[in-house]
Coordinates of C-alpha atoms and ligand atoms in Angstrom, one line a residue:
X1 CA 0.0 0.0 0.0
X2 CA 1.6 3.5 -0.8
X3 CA 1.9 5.8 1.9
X4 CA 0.1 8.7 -0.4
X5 CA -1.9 10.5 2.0
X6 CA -0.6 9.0 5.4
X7 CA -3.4 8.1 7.5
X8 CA -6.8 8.9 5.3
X9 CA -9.7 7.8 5.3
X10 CA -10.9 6.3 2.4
X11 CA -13.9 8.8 1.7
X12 CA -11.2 12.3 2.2
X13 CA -8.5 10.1 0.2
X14 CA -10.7 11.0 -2.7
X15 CA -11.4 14.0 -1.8
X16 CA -7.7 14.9 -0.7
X17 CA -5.9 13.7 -3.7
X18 CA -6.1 16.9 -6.3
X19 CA -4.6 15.0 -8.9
X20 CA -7.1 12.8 -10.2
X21 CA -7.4 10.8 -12.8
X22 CA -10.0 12.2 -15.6
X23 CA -12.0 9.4 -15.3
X24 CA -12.3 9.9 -11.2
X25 CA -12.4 13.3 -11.6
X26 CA -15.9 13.1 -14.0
X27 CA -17.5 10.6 -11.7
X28 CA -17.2 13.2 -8.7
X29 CA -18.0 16.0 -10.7
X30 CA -21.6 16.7 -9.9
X31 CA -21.2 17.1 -6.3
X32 CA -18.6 19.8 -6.9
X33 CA -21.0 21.7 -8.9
X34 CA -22.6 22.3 -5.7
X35 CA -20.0 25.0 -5.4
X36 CA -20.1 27.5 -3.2
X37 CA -20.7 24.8 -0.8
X38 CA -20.4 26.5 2.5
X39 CA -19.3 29.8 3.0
X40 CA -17.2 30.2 6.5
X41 CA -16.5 34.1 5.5
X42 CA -18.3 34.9 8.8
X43 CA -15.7 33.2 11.0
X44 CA -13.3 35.2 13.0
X45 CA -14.0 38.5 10.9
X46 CA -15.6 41.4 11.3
X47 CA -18.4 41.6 9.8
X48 CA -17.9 44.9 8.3
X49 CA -14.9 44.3 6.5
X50 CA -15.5 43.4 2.9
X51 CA -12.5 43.0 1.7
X52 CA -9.1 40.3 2.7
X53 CA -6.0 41.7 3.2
X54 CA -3.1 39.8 2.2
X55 CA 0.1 41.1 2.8
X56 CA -0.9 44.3 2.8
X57 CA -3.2 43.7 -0.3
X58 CA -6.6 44.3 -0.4
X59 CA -8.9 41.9 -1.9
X60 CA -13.0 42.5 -1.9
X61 CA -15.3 39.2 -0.7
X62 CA -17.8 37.7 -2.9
X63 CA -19.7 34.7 -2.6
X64 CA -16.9 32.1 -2.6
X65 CA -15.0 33.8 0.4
X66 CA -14.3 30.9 2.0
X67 CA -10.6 32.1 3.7
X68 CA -10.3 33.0 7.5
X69 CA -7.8 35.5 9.3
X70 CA -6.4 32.6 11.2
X71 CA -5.1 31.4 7.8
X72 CA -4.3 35.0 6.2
X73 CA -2.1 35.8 9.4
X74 CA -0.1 32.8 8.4
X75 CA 1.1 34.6 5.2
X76 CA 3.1 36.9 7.1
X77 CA 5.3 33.9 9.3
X78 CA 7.7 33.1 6.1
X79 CA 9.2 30.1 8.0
X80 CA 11.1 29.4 5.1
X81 CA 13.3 32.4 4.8
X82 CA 14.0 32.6 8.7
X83 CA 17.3 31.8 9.1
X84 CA 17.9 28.7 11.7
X85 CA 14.6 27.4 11.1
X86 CA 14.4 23.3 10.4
X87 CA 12.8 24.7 7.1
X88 CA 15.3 26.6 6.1
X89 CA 18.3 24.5 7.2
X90 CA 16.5 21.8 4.6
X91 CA 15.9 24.5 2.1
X92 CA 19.4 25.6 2.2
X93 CA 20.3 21.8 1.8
X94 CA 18.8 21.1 -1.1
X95 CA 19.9 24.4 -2.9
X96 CA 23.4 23.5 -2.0
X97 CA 23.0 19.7 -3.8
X98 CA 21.4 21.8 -7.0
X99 CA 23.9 24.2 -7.5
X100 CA 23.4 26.5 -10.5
X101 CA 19.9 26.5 -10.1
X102 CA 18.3 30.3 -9.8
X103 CA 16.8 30.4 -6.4
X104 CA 13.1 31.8 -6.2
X105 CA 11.5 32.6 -2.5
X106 CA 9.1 35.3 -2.6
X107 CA 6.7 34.5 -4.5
X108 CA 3.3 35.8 -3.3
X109 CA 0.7 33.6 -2.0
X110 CA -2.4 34.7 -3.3
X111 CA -2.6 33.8 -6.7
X112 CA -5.1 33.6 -9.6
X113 CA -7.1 30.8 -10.3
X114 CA -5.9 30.8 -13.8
X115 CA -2.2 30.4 -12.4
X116 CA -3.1 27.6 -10.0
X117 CA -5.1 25.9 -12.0
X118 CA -5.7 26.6 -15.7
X119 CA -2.3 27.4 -16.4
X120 CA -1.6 23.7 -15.3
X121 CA -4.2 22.3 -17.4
X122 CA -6.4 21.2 -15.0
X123 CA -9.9 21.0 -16.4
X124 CA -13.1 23.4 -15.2
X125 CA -14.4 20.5 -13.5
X126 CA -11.5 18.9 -11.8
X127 CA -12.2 18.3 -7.8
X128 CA -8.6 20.0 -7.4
X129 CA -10.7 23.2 -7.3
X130 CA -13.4 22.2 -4.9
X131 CA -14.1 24.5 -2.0
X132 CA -13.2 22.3 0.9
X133 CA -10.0 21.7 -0.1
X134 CA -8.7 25.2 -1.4
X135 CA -8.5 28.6 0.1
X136 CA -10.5 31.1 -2.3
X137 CA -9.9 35.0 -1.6
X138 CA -12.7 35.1 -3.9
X139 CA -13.8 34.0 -6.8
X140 CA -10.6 34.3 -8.9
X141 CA -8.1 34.2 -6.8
X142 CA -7.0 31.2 -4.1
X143 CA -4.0 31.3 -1.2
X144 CA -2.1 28.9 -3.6
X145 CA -2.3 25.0 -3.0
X146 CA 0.9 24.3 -4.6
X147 CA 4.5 25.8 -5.7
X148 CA 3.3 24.6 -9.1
X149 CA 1.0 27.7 -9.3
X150 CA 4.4 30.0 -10.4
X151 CA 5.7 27.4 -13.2
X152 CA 4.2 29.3 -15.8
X153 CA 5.5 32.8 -15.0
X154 CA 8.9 31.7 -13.9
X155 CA 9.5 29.8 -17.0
X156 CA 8.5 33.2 -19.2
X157 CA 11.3 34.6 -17.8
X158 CA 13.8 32.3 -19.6
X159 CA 16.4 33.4 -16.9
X160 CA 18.3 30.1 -16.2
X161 CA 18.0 26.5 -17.0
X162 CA 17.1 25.4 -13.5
X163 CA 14.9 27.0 -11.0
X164 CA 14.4 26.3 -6.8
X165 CA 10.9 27.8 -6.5
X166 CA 10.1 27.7 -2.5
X167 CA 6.7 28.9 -1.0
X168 CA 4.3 28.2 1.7
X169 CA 1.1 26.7 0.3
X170 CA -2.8 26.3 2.1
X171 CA -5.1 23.2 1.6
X172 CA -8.3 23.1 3.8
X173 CA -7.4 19.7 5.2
X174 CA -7.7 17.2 8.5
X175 CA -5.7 17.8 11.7
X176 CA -3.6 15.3 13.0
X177 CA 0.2 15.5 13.4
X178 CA 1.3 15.2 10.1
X179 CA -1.6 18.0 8.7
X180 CA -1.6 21.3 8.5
X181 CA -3.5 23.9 6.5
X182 CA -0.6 25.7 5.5
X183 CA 3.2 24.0 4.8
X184 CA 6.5 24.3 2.7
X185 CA 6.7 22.9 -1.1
X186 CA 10.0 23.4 -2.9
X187 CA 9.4 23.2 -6.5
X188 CA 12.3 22.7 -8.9
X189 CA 11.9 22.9 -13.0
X190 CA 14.8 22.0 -15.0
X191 CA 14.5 22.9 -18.8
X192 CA 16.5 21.8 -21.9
X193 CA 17.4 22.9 -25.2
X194 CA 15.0 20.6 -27.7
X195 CA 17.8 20.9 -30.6
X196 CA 20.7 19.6 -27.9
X197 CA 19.1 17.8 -25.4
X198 CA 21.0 14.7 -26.0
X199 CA 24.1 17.0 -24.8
X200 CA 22.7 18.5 -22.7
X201 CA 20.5 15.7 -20.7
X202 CA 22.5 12.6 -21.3
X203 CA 25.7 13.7 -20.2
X204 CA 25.0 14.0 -16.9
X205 CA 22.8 11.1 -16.5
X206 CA 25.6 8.7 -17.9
X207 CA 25.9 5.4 -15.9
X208 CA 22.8 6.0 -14.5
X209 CA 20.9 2.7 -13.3
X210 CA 17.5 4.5 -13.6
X211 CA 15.5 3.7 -17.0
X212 CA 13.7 6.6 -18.5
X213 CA 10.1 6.6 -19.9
X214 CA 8.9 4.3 -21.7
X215 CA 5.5 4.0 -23.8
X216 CA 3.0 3.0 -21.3
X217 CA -1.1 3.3 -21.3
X218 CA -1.6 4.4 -17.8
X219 CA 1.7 6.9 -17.8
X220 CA 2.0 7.9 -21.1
X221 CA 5.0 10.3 -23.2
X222 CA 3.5 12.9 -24.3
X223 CA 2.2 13.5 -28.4
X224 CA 4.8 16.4 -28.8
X225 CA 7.6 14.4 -27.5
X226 CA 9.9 12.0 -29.2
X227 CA 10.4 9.0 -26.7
X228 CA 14.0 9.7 -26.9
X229 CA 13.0 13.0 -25.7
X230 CA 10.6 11.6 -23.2
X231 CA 13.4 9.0 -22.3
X232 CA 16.2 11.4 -21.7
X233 CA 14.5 14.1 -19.7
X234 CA 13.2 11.2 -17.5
X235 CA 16.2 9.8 -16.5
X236 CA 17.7 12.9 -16.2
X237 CA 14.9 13.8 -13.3
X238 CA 15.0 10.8 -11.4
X239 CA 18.5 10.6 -11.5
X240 CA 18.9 14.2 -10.2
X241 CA 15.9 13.7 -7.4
X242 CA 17.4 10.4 -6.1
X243 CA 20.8 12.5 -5.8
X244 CA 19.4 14.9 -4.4
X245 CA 17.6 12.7 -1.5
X246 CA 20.8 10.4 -1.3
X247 CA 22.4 13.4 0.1
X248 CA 20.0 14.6 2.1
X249 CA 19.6 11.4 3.7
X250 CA 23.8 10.6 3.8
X251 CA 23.5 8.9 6.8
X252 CA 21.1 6.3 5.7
X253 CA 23.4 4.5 4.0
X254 CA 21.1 1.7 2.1
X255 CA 18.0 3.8 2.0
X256 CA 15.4 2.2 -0.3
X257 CA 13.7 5.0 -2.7
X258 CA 10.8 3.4 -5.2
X259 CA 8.9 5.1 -8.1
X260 CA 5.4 4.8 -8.2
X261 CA 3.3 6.0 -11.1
X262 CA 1.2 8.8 -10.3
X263 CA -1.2 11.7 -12.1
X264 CA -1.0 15.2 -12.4
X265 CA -2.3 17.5 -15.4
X266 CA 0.4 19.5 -15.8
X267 CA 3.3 16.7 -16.4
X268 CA 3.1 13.4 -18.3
X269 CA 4.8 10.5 -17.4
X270 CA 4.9 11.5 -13.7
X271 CA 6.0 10.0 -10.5
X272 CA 5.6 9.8 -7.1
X273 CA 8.9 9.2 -4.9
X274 CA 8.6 7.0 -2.1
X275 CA 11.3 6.3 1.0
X276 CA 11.7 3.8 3.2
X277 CA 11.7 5.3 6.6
X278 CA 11.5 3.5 10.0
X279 CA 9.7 0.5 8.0
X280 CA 7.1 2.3 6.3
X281 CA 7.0 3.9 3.2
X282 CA 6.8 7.8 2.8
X283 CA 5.8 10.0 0.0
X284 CA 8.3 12.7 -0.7
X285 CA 7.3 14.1 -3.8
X286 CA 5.8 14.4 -7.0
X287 CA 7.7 15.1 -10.6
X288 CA 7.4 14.3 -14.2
X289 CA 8.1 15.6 -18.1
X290 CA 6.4 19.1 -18.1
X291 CA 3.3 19.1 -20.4
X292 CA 4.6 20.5 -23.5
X293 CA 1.6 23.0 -24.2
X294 CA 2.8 24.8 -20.6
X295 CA 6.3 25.6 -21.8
X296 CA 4.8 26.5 -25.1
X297 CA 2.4 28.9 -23.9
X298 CA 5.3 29.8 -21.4
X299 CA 7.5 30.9 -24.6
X300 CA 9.8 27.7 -24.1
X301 CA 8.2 26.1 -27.8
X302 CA 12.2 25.4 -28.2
X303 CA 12.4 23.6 -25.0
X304 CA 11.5 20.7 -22.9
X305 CA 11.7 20.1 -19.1
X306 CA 10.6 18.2 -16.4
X307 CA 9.3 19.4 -12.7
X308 CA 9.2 18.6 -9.1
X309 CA 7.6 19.6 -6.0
X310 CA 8.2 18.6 -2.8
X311 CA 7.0 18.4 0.9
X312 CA 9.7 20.2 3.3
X313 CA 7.6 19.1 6.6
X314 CA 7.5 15.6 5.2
X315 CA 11.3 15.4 4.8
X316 CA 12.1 18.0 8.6
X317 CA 10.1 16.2 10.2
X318 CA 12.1 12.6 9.5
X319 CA 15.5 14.8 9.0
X320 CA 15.2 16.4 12.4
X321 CA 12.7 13.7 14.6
X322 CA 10.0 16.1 14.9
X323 CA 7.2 14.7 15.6
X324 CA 4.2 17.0 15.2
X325 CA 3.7 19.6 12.5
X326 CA 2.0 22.2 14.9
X327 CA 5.7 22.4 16.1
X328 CA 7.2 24.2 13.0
X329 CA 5.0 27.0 14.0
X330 CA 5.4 27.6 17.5
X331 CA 7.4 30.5 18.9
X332 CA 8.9 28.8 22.2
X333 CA 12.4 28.6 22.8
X334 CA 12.7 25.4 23.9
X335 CA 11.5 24.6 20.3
X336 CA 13.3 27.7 18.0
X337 CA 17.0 27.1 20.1
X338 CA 17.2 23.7 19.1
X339 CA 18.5 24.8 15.3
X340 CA 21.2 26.6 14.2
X341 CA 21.6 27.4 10.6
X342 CA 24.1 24.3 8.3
X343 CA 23.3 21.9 11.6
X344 CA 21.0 18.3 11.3
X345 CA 20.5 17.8 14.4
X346 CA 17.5 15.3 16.1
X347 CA 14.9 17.6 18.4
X348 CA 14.9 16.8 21.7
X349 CA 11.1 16.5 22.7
X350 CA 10.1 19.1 25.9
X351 CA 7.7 17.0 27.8
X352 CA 4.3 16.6 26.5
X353 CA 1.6 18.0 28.2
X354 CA -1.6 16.6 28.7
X355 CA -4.3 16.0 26.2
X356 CA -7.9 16.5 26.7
X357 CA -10.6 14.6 24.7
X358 CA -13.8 16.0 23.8
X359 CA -16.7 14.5 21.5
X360 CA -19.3 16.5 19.4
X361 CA -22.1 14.6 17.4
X362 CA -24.6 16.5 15.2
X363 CA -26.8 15.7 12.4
X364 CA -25.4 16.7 9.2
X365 CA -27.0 18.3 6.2
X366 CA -26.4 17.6 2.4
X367 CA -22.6 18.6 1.2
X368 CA -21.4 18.2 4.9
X369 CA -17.3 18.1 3.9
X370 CA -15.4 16.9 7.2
X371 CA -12.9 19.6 6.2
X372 CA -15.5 22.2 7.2
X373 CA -15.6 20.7 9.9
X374 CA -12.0 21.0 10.9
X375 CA -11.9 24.4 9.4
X376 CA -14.2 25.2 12.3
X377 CA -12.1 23.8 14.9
X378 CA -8.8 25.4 13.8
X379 CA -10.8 28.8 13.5
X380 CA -11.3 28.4 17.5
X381 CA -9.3 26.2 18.8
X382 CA -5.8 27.4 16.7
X383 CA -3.0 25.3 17.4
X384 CA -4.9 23.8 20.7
X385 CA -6.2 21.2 18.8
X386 CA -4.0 17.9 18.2
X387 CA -6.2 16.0 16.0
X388 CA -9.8 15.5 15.0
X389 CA -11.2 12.1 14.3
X390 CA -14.3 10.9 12.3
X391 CA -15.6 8.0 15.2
X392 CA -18.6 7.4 14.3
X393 CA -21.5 7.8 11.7
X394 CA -24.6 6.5 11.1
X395 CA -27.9 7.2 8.3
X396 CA -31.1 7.2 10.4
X397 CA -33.3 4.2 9.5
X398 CA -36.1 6.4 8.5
X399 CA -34.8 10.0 7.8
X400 CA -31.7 9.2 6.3
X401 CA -30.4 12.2 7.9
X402 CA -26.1 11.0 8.7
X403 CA -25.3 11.7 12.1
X404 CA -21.3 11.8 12.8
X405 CA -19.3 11.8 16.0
X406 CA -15.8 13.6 15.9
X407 CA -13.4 13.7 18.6
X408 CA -11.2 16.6 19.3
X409 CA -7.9 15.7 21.2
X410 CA -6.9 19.4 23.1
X411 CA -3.7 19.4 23.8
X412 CA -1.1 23.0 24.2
X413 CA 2.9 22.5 23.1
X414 CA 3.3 24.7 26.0
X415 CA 1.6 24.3 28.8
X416 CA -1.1 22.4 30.8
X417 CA -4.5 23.1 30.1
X418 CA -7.6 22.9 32.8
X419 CA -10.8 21.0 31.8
X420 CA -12.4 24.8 32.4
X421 CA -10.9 26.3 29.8
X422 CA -11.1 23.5 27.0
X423 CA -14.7 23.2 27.7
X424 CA -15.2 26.5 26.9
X425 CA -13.4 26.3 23.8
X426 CA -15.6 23.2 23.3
X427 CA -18.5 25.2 23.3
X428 CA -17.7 27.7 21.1
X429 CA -17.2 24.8 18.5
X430 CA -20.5 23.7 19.1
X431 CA -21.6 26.7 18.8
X432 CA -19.7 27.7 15.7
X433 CA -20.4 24.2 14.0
X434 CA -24.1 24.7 14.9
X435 CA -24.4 28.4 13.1
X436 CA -21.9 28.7 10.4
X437 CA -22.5 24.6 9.2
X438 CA -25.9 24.6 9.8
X439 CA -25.3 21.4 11.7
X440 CA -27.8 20.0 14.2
X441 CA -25.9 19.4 17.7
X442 CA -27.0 16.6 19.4
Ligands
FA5_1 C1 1.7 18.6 -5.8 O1 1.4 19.5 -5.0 C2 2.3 18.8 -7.2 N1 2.2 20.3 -7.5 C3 3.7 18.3 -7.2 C4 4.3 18.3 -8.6 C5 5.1 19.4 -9.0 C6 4.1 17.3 -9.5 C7 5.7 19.5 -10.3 C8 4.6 17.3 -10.8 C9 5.4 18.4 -11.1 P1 1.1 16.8 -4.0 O2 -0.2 17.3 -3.6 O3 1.3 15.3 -4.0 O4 1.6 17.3 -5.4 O5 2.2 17.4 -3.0 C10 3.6 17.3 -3.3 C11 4.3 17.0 -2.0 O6 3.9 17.9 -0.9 C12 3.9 15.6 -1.4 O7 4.7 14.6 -2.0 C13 4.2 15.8 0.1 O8 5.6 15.7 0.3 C14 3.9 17.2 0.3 N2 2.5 17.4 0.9 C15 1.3 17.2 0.3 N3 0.3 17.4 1.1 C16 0.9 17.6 2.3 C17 0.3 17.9 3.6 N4 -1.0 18.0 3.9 N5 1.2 18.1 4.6 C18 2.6 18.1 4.4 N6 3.1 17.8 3.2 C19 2.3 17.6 2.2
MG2 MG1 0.9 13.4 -3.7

């Protein structure tokens, strides 16, 4: 079993996976034309401000408002250009392996919908776009869900070859320990000349044990490509990405790495990387030959290329042993100290403090999304809460109505909580849930 989303359910799997296949992506279709399916404008903001600032940007509301100042303040943190932060340090790292590639960090996050999604090819339909799992400003423009958003304009610019494109990205998403609504992609784009590709590509890739493309059905070289062309620019990125994880990883000396065929609209073939970490395998990142219509409408007709974008939690939090993501955030001491700028070191855990369960069960309408749900939660509880599970659900006999159960672990990096104070937040969940969901508490 691949390690894709790490600890889905099977229903959000669907959901949670923005890359589906065109086939999966039509049969799920008509409930995403229910679209605007909830609007959470109302949380946390006043209600006469009608417009979102971002960054010092102004943006006016509309219908499909769906973005909260919990998440907008998060634009402002720029964990990945603070010096002696475990995101940086890893940032750093892999800039180092890729040399003469043109580094790109300020990218900012509110983008157009054409940039993070038409530009890419995805289709008008494509569940990628859905509400619950995207962040829209408004209607036409999103906190971006990927680094992939900025391909297009940073390959207009024809400035180098190779590009190292780092941003913080939002996805409305689960909690747990490995989730959080906003984290660190590195994308990297490496283009060739089309006349001297052979030069250019299989020079470097010589002795390589890694097999380029090859015609297949389900991940397929591309019309406008050669298969020599699809072959060499192949090899070329899986050679480069397992050198680059190699390194990072030096002291594993046998680690395992696998390729596993995956889907996106924007490259074809395409990859997922897998590791094997501690016994269980761990998606890294995704890649593949860049579609060649994107670097023709990007004014690279003459050139081909491939991409990658990659998860900098995912690799930190193996790299440095840490073991929640709500910790990359946090502004104590005892967390920040522990990293110096250049240094790998393991985190030394500060003693956990306790966690405090609570249960909520309501009767759900039509289009209920469990990440509305969550959204909900992190809106109040912010950083307090740990992790939200789905424990139970059931259709009435004779209504039909679904009732679900969720329970919220509580639980501060920093201190100990009383049962006073989390009931309270507890019941401004409920409350929340019950007026912005339209939920029926039980
Ligand atoms: C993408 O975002 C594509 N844009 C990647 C890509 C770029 C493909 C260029 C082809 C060419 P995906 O959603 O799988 O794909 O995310 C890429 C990586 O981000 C994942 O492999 C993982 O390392 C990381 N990632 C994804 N979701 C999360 C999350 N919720 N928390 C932490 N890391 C995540
Ligand atoms: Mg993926």
């Amino acid at each position: 079993m691949t390690t894709r989303w790490l600890g889905y359910r099977p229903i959000a799997k669907v959901f949670s996976n923005r890359f589906l296949l065109p086939q999966i992506s039509r049969r799920i279709a008509p409930i995403c034309q229910a679209w605007p399916c909830r609007n959470l404008a109302s949380l946390n903001t006043p209600a006469a401000d009608d417009s979102v600032e971002i960054l010092g940007q102004r943006f006016p509301r509309d219908k499909n408002t769906n973005v909260t100042t919990t998440i907008t303040a998060k634009t402002a943190r720029l964990l990945h250009r603070q010096p002696n932060h475990p995101i940086n340090i890893l940032k750093r790292r892999i800039e180092a392996h890729f040399e003469n590639y043109k580094v790109v960090d300020s990218m900012n996050p509110a983008v157009t919908t054409q940039q993070n999604f038409d530009s890419l090819l995805f289709t008008a339909d494509h569940p990628g776009r859905a509400p619950t799992d995207t962040y829209y400003i408004n209607s036409n423009t999103v906190l971006r869900t990927h680094t992939s958003a900025h391909q297009s304009e940073v390959l207009k610019t024809r400035e180098a070859e190779g590009y190292l494109l780092t941003a913080d990205v939002y996805r409305r998403d689960e909690i747990d320990v490995s989730h959080y609504p906003v984290f660190h992609q590195m994308e990297g784009l490496r283009t060739f000349d089309r006349k001297n590709l052979e030069a250019e590509a299989a020079v470097n890739v010589a002795g390589t044990s890694i097999k380029g493309a090859v015609l297949s059905e389900t991940n397929p070289v591309q019309l406008a490509h050669t298969t020599r062309e699809a072959e060499l620019v192949d090899q070329h990125l899986r050679h480069s990405l397992e050198g680059m994880v190699r390194d990072l990883f030096r002291e594993e000396k046998d680690l395992e790495i696998r390729w596993i065929e995956a889907y996106f609209p924007f490259t074809s073939p395409s990859w997922e990387m897998e590791v094997l970490y501690r016994g269980s395998w761990l998606e890294l990142l995704g890649c593949g030959v860049i579609q060649q219509k994107i670097m023709d409408d990007a004014n690279n007709a003459d050139r081909v290329g491939w991409a990658f974008g990659l998860g900098l939690e995912r690799i930190a939090m193996v790299m440095f042993d840490i073991p929640d993501i709500r910790l990359f955030w946090s502004s104590d001491e005892r967390f920040l100290s522990q990293f110096s700028s250049g240094q790998i070191v393991k985190f030394q855990p500060f003693s956990k403090y306790p966690a405090c369960y609570k249960d909520v069960s309501f009767w759900c309408n039509e289009g209920f999304h469990d990440n509305d749900f969550a959204e909900v939660v992190r809106d109040v509880a912010g950083d307090m809460a740990e992790d939200v599970k789905l424990i139970d659900k059931f259709e009435h006999p004779k209504t039909k109505r679904v009732s679900r159960c969720f329970r919220i672990n509580y639980r501060s990096m920093d201190r100990t909580c009383t049962n006073e104070e989390v009931d309270k937040i507890q019941d401004e969940v409920r409350r929340v849930a019950a007026t912005t969901l339209g939920v029926e508490l039980r």
